[in-house]
C-alpha positions as YAML, in Angstrom:
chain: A
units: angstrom
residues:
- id: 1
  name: UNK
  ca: [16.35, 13.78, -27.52]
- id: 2
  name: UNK
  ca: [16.60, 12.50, -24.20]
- id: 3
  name: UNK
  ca: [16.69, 8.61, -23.74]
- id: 4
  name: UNK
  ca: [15.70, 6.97, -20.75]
- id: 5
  name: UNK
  ca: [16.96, 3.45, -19.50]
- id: 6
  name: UNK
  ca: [14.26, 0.70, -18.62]
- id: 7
  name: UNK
  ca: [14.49, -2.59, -17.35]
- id: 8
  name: UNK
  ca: [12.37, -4.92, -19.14]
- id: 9
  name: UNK
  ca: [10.81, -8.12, -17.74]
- id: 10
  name: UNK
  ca: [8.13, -10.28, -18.65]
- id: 11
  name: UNK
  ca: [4.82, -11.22, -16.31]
- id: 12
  name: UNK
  ca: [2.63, -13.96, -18.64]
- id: 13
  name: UNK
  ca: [2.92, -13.41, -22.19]
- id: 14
  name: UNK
  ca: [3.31, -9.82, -21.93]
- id: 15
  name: UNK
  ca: [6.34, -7.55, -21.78]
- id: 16
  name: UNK
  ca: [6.50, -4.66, -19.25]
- id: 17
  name: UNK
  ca: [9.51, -1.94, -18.68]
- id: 18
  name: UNK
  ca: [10.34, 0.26, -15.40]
- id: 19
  name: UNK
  ca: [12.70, 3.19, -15.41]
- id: 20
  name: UNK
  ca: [16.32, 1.74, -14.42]
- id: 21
  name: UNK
  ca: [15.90, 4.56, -11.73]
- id: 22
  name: UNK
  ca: [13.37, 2.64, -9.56]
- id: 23
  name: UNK
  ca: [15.33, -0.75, -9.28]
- id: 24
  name: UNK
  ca: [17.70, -1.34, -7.13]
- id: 25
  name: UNK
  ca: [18.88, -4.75, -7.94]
- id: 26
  name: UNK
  ca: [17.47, -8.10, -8.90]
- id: 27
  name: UNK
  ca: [17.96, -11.44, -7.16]
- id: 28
  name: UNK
  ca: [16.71, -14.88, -8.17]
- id: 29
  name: UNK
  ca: [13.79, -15.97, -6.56]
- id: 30
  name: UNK
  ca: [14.13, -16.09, -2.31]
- id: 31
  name: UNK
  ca: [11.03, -18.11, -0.62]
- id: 32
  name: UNK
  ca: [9.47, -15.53, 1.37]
- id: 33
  name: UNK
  ca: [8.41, -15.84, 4.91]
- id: 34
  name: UNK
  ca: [5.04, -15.85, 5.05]
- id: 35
  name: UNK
  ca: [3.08, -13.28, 6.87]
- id: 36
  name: UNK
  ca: [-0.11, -13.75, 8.70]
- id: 37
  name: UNK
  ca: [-3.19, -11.40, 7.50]
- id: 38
  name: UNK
  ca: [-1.43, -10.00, 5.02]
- id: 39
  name: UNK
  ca: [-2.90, -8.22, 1.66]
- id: 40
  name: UNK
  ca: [-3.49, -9.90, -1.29]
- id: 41
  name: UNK
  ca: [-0.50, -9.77, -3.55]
- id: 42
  name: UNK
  ca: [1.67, -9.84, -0.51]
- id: 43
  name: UNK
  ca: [3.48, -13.09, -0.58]
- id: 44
  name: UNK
  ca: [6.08, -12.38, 2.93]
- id: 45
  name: UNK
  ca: [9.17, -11.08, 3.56]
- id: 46
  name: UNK
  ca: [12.76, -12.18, 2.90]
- id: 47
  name: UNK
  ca: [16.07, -11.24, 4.48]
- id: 48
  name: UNK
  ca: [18.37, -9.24, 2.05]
- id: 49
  name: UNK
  ca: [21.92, -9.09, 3.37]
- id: 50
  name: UNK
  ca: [20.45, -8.52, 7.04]
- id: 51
  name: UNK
  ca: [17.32, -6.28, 5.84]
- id: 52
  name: UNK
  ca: [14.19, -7.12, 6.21]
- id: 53
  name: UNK
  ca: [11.97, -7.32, 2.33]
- id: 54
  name: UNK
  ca: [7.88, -7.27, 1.72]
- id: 55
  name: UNK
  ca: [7.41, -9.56, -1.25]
- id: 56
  name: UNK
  ca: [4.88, -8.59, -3.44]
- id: 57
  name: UNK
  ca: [3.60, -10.91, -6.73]
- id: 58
  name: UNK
  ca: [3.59, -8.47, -8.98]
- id: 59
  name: UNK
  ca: [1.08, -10.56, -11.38]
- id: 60
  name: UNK
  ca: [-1.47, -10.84, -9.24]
- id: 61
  name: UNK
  ca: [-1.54, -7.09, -8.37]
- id: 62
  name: UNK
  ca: [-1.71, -6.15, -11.52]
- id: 63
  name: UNK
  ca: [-4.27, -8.71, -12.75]
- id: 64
  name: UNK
  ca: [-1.97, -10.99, -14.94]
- id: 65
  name: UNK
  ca: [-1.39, -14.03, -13.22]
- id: 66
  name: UNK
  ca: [1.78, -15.88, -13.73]
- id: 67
  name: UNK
  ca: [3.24, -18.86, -16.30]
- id: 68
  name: UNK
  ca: [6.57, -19.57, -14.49]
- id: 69
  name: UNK
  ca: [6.89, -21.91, -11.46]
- id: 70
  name: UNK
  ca: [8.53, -20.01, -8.42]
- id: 71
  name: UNK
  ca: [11.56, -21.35, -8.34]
- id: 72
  name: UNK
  ca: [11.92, -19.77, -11.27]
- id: 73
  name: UNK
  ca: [11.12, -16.34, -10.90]
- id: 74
  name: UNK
  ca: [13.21, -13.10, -10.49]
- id: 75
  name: UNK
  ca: [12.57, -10.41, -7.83]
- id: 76
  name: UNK
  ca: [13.39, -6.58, -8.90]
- id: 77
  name: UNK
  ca: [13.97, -5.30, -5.54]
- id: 78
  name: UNK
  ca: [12.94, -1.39, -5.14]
- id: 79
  name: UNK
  ca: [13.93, 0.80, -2.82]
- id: 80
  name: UNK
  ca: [12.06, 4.14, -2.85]
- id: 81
  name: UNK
  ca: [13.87, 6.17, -0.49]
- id: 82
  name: UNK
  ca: [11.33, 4.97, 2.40]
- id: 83
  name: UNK
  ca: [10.88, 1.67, 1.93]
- id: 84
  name: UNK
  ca: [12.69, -1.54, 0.33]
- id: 85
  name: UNK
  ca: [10.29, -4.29, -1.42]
- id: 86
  name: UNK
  ca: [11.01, -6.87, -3.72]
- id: 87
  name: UNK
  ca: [8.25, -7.67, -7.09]
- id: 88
  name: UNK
  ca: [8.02, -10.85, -8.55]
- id: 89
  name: UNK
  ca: [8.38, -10.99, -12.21]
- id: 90
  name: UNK
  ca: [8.51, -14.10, -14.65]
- id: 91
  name: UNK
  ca: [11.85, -13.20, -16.11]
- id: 92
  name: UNK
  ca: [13.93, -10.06, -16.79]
- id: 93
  name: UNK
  ca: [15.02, -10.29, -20.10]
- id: 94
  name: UNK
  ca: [16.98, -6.61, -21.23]
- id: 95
  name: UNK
  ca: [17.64, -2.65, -20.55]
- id: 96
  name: UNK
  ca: [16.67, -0.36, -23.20]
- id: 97
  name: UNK
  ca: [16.45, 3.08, -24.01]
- id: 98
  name: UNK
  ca: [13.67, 4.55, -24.83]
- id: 99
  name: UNK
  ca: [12.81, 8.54, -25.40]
- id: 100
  name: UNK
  ca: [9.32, 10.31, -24.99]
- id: 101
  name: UNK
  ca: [8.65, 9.72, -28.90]
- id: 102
  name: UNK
  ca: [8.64, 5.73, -27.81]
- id: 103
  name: UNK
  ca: [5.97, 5.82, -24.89]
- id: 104
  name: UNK
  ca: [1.98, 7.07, -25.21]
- id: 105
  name: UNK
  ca: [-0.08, 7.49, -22.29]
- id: 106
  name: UNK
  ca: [-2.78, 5.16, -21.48]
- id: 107
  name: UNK
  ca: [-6.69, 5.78, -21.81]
- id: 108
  name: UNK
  ca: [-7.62, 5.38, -18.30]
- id: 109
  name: UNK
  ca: [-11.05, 3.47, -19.63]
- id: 110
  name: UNK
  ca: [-8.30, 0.81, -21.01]
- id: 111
  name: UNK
  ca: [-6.51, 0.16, -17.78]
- id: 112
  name: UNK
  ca: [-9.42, 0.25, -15.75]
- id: 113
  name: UNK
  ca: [-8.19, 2.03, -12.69]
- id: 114
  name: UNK
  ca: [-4.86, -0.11, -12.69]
- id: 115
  name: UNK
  ca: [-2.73, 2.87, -10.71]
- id: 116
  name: UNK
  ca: [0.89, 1.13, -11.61]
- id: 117
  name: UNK
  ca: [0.77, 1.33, -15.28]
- id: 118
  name: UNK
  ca: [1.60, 5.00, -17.09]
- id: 119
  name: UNK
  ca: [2.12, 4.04, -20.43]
- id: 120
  name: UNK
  ca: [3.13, 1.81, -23.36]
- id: 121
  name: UNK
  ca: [6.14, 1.92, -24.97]
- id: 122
  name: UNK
  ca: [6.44, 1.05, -28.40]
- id: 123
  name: UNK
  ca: [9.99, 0.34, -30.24]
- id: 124
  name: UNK
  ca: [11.05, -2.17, -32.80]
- id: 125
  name: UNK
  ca: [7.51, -3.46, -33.82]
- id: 126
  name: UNK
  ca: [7.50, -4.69, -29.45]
- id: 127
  name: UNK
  ca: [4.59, -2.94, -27.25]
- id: 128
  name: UNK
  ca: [5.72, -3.04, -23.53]
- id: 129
  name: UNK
  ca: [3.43, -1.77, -20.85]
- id: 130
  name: UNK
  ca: [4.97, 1.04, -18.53]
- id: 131
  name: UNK
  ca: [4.86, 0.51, -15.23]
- id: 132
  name: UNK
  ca: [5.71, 2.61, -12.03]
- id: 133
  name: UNK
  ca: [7.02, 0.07, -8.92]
- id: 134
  name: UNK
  ca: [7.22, 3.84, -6.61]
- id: 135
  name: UNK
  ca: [3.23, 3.67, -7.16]
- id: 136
  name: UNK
  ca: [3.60, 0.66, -4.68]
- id: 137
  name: UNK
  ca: [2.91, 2.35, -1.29]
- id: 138
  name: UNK
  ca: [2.95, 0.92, 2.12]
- id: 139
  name: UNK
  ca: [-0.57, 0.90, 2.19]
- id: 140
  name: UNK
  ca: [-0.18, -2.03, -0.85]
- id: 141
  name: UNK
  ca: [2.85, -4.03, 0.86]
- id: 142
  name: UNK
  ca: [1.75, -4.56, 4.33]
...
């Protein structure tokens, strides 16, 4: 059986997992610059070691708000082969493994046309919602 690795973090009460594969590293929480006109979610931009990083609160795209202050936060910073951007998340707490047996697809009536999540993953009596950051475009960041 093939096991995946997934980095799990927590946004509210809830627990959500990305493949290992999409993050890149995660920093403590940076104040971002802010930008003018920018999208909703879209909170700036920091400077990563010299690059350039759209900001995005992760909780608010996704409709779950937040319980942590700011300061402190964690950003998973992706970097999808075109484009870096960092996601705000409440806390990242573990990687696991988890196979195909672990994660069922998602009714799309239940997630209401929410793009980023693909699944839930359910291990140990936990139920953590599957989420992919590379369904972030640029179209969502700037």
């Amino acid at each position: 059986m093939v096991e995946e690795q997934f980095v799990v973090f927590h946004l509210g009460k809830e627990e959500y997992a990305v493949q290992i594969s999409q993050v890149k590293e995660i920093i403590n929480y940076t104040e971002p610059t802010r930008m003018p006109a920018s999208t909703d979610g879209m909170l700036g931009v920091i400077n990563l070691r010299g690059k350039i990083v759209s900001i995005i609160d992760l909780g608010e795209k996704i409709g779950t708000g937040s319980q942590k202050e700011l300061k402190d936060k964690k950003i998973i910073i992706i970097d999808n082969g075109n484009e870096s951007y960092g996601v705000i998340v409440d806390e990242v707490t573990e990687v696991i493994k988890l196979n195909k047996e672990h994660i069922e697809k998602v009714d799309s009536q239940i997630i209401k046309g929410n793009k980023y999540i693909t699944g839930i993953a359910k291990k140990e009596n936990r139920l953590m919602i599957i989420i992919d950051l590379n369904l972030l475009t640029g179209e969502d960041v700037l």
